[in-house]
Amino acid sequence: QPQLVESGGGLVQPGGSLRLSCAAPRTITSVFNPLFWGWYRQAPGKARELVASISAGGSTNYADSVKGRFTISRNNSRKTVYLQMNNLKPEDTAVYYCNALTTANEFKYDWGQGTQVTVYS
């Protein structure tokens, strides 16, 4: 069983919506709950970038490019982090990944396979 399972991607037209999920099935709840989580994306030929993050207490931050369109949330009992993406644009096309940061500001997990989001006209 993988450490992280991202799902929910797909093909959508501009203006459409998708909801991504990131599950951590091998992580026990007491470890999951205090983690700082982020959704990242990587477009072809570009570096991976952070698009949204959520703290253990629920504080959120967003990249300027997605503010007002994306919403990150978490369900600790399900050990899952979500990314609601509305009003999608072609420039949102990328593979989306999730990961958590340790207190040493390092990525906690190996990167999962990600989930492909394609916004086409």
PDB file of C-alpha atoms in Angstrom:
ATOM      1  CA  GLN A   1       0.000   0.000   0.000  1.00  0.00           C
ATOM      2  CA  PRO A   2       1.479   3.375  -0.973  1.00  0.00           C
ATOM      3  CA  GLN A   3       2.132   6.073   1.591  1.00  0.00           C
ATOM      4  CA  LEU A   4       0.113   8.673  -0.324  1.00  0.00           C
ATOM      5  CA  VAL A   5      -2.772   8.166  -2.718  1.00  0.00           C
ATOM      6  CA  GLU A   6      -3.819  11.138  -4.834  1.00  0.00           C
ATOM      7  CA  SER A   7      -7.033  10.959  -6.837  1.00  0.00           C
ATOM      8  CA  GLY A   8      -9.738  13.053  -8.439  1.00  0.00           C
ATOM      9  CA  GLY A   9      -7.967  14.463 -11.455  1.00  0.00           C
ATOM     10  CA  GLY A  10      -9.384  14.430 -14.948  1.00  0.00           C
ATOM     11  CA  LEU A  11     -10.228  16.336 -18.090  1.00  0.00           C
ATOM     12  CA  VAL A  12     -12.296  19.480 -17.713  1.00  0.00           C
ATOM     13  CA  GLN A  13     -13.139  22.539 -19.749  1.00  0.00           C
ATOM     14  CA  PRO A  14     -12.189  26.039 -18.635  1.00  0.00           C
ATOM     15  CA  GLY A  15     -14.493  27.193 -15.878  1.00  0.00           C
ATOM     16  CA  GLY A  16     -15.046  23.670 -14.647  1.00  0.00           C
ATOM     17  CA  SER A  17     -14.361  22.167 -11.240  1.00  0.00           C
ATOM     18  CA  LEU A  18     -12.568  19.190  -9.769  1.00  0.00           C
ATOM     19  CA  ARG A  19     -12.032  17.931  -6.252  1.00  0.00           C
ATOM     20  CA  LEU A  20      -8.738  16.236  -5.529  1.00  0.00           C
ATOM     21  CA  SER A  21      -8.176  13.877  -2.611  1.00  0.00           C
ATOM     22  CA  CYS A  22      -4.969  12.847  -0.915  1.00  0.00           C
ATOM     23  CA  ALA A  23      -5.160   9.905   1.450  1.00  0.00           C
ATOM     24  CA  ALA A  24      -2.414   8.669   3.766  1.00  0.00           C
ATOM     25  CA  PRO A  25      -3.602   5.135   4.496  1.00  0.00           C
ATOM     26  CA  ARG A  26      -0.426   3.941   6.194  1.00  0.00           C
ATOM     27  CA  THR A  27      -0.210   6.915   8.547  1.00  0.00           C
ATOM     28  CA  ILE A  28      -1.802   6.594  11.953  1.00  0.00           C
ATOM     29  CA  THR A  29      -4.140   9.378  13.007  1.00  0.00           C
ATOM     30  CA  SER A  30      -1.896  10.649  15.798  1.00  0.00           C
ATOM     31  CA  VAL A  31       0.846  11.229  13.224  1.00  0.00           C
ATOM     32  CA  PHE A  32      -1.458  12.636  10.531  1.00  0.00           C
ATOM     33  CA  ASN A  33      -3.229  15.187  12.700  1.00  0.00           C
ATOM     34  CA  PRO A  34      -0.329  17.522  13.533  1.00  0.00           C
ATOM     35  CA  LEU A  35       1.126  17.519  10.038  1.00  0.00           C
ATOM     36  CA  PHE A  36       1.338  20.571   7.791  1.00  0.00           C
ATOM     37  CA  TRP A  37       0.025  19.511   4.386  1.00  0.00           C
ATOM     38  CA  GLY A  38       0.424  20.966   0.946  1.00  0.00           C
ATOM     39  CA  TRP A  39      -0.835  20.428  -2.560  1.00  0.00           C
ATOM     40  CA  TYR A  40       1.787  20.872  -5.246  1.00  0.00           C
ATOM     41  CA  ARG A  41       1.664  20.765  -9.015  1.00  0.00           C
ATOM     42  CA  GLN A  42       4.108  20.223 -11.814  1.00  0.00           C
ATOM     43  CA  ALA A  43       3.406  21.239 -15.387  1.00  0.00           C
ATOM     44  CA  PRO A  44       5.470  19.837 -18.270  1.00  0.00           C
ATOM     45  CA  GLY A  45       8.899  21.432 -18.388  1.00  0.00           C
ATOM     46  CA  LYS A  46       8.343  23.345 -15.165  1.00  0.00           C
ATOM     47  CA  ALA A  47       9.413  22.917 -11.563  1.00  0.00           C
ATOM     48  CA  ARG A  48       7.048  21.593  -8.951  1.00  0.00           C
ATOM     49  CA  GLU A  49       5.279  24.428  -7.141  1.00  0.00           C
ATOM     50  CA  LEU A  50       3.235  24.748  -3.986  1.00  0.00           C
ATOM     51  CA  VAL A  51      -0.335  25.810  -4.701  1.00  0.00           C
ATOM     52  CA  ALA A  52      -2.036  25.455  -1.322  1.00  0.00           C
ATOM     53  CA  SER A  53      -1.204  24.485   2.233  1.00  0.00           C
ATOM     54  CA  ILE A  54      -3.047  23.798   5.460  1.00  0.00           C
ATOM     55  CA  SER A  55      -1.723  23.700   8.985  1.00  0.00           C
ATOM     56  CA  ALA A  56      -2.703  21.346  11.764  1.00  0.00           C
ATOM     57  CA  GLY A  57      -5.002  24.051  13.078  1.00  0.00           C
ATOM     58  CA  GLY A  58      -6.643  24.612   9.724  1.00  0.00           C
ATOM     59  CA  SER A  59      -4.893  27.805   8.637  1.00  0.00           C
ATOM     60  CA  THR A  60      -4.578  27.939   4.874  1.00  0.00           C
ATOM     61  CA  ASN A  61      -2.375  29.656   2.330  1.00  0.00           C
ATOM     62  CA  TYR A  62      -2.571  29.810  -1.433  1.00  0.00           C
ATOM     63  CA  ALA A  63      -0.395  30.722  -4.365  1.00  0.00           C
ATOM     64  CA  ASP A  64      -1.508  33.970  -5.936  1.00  0.00           C
ATOM     65  CA  SER A  65      -2.389  32.140  -9.134  1.00  0.00           C
ATOM     66  CA  VAL A  66      -5.106  30.080  -7.420  1.00  0.00           C
ATOM     67  CA  LYS A  67      -6.421  32.424  -4.723  1.00  0.00           C
ATOM     68  CA  GLY A  68     -10.165  32.684  -4.807  1.00  0.00           C
ATOM     69  CA  ARG A  69     -10.482  29.574  -6.982  1.00  0.00           C
ATOM     70  CA  PHE A  70      -8.928  26.729  -4.969  1.00  0.00           C
ATOM     71  CA  THR A  71      -9.780  25.611  -1.437  1.00  0.00           C
ATOM     72  CA  ILE A  72      -7.702  23.207   0.630  1.00  0.00           C
ATOM     73  CA  SER A  73      -9.247  21.283   3.503  1.00  0.00           C
ATOM     74  CA  ARG A  74      -8.521  18.277   5.633  1.00  0.00           C
ATOM     75  CA  ASN A  75     -10.444  15.495   7.340  1.00  0.00           C
ATOM     76  CA  ASN A  76      -8.243  14.116  10.085  1.00  0.00           C
ATOM     77  CA  SER A  77     -10.520  11.198  10.908  1.00  0.00           C
ATOM     78  CA  ARG A  78     -10.210  10.057   7.298  1.00  0.00           C
ATOM     79  CA  LYS A  79      -6.513  10.975   7.112  1.00  0.00           C
ATOM     80  CA  THR A  80      -7.291  12.820   3.903  1.00  0.00           C
ATOM     81  CA  VAL A  81      -6.524  16.244   2.473  1.00  0.00           C
ATOM     82  CA  TYR A  82      -8.667  17.767  -0.264  1.00  0.00           C
ATOM     83  CA  LEU A  83      -8.244  20.414  -2.925  1.00  0.00           C
ATOM     84  CA  GLN A  84     -11.428  21.888  -4.351  1.00  0.00           C
ATOM     85  CA  MET A  85     -10.607  23.566  -7.648  1.00  0.00           C
ATOM     86  CA  ASN A  86     -13.154  25.878  -9.228  1.00  0.00           C
ATOM     87  CA  ASN A  87     -13.065  28.071 -12.322  1.00  0.00           C
ATOM     88  CA  LEU A  88     -10.222  26.023 -13.734  1.00  0.00           C
ATOM     89  CA  LYS A  89      -7.996  27.559 -16.377  1.00  0.00           C
ATOM     90  CA  PRO A  90      -5.760  25.958 -19.008  1.00  0.00           C
ATOM     91  CA  GLU A  91      -2.724  27.101 -17.017  1.00  0.00           C
ATOM     92  CA  ASP A  92      -3.875  24.868 -14.153  1.00  0.00           C
ATOM     93  CA  THR A  93      -3.006  21.846 -16.294  1.00  0.00           C
ATOM     94  CA  ALA A  94      -0.437  19.809 -14.372  1.00  0.00           C
ATOM     95  CA  VAL A  95       0.133  16.710 -12.305  1.00  0.00           C
ATOM     96  CA  TYR A  96      -1.001  17.445  -8.769  1.00  0.00           C
ATOM     97  CA  TYR A  97       0.734  15.971  -5.739  1.00  0.00           C
ATOM     98  CA  CYS A  98       0.335  16.198  -1.997  1.00  0.00           C
ATOM     99  CA  ASN A  99       2.905  15.932   0.746  1.00  0.00           C
ATOM    100  CA  ALA A 100       3.460  16.905   4.341  1.00  0.00           C
ATOM    101  CA  LEU A 101       6.284  18.782   5.970  1.00  0.00           C
ATOM    102  CA  THR A 102       8.118  17.669   9.079  1.00  0.00           C
ATOM    103  CA  THR A 103       9.099  20.043  11.870  1.00  0.00           C
ATOM    104  CA  ALA A 104      12.518  20.180  10.180  1.00  0.00           C
ATOM    105  CA  ASN A 105      10.762  21.571   7.102  1.00  0.00           C
ATOM    106  CA  GLU A 106      11.511  18.483   5.059  1.00  0.00           C
ATOM    107  CA  PHE A 107       9.060  16.442   3.017  1.00  0.00           C
ATOM    108  CA  LYS A 108       7.765  13.627   5.165  1.00  0.00           C
ATOM    109  CA  TYR A 109       6.823  11.208   2.396  1.00  0.00           C
ATOM    110  CA  ASP A 110       8.190   9.983  -0.870  1.00  0.00           C
ATOM    111  CA  TRP A 111       6.241  11.589  -3.683  1.00  0.00           C
ATOM    112  CA  GLY A 112       3.190   9.661  -4.815  1.00  0.00           C
ATOM    113  CA  GLN A 113       2.121   9.139  -8.382  1.00  0.00           C
ATOM    114  CA  GLY A 114       0.065  12.300  -8.418  1.00  0.00           C
ATOM    115  CA  THR A 115      -3.154  12.921 -10.279  1.00  0.00           C
ATOM    116  CA  GLN A 116      -3.340  14.520 -13.720  1.00  0.00           C
ATOM    117  CA  VAL A 117      -5.486  17.605 -14.218  1.00  0.00           C
ATOM    118  CA  THR A 118      -6.011  18.739 -17.791  1.00  0.00           C
ATOM    119  CA  VAL A 119      -7.991  21.860 -18.616  1.00  0.00           C
ATOM    120  CA  TYR A 120      -8.665  22.085 -22.327  1.00  0.00           C
ATOM    121  CA  SER A 121     -10.503  24.504 -24.534  1.00  0.00           C
TER     122      SER A 121
END
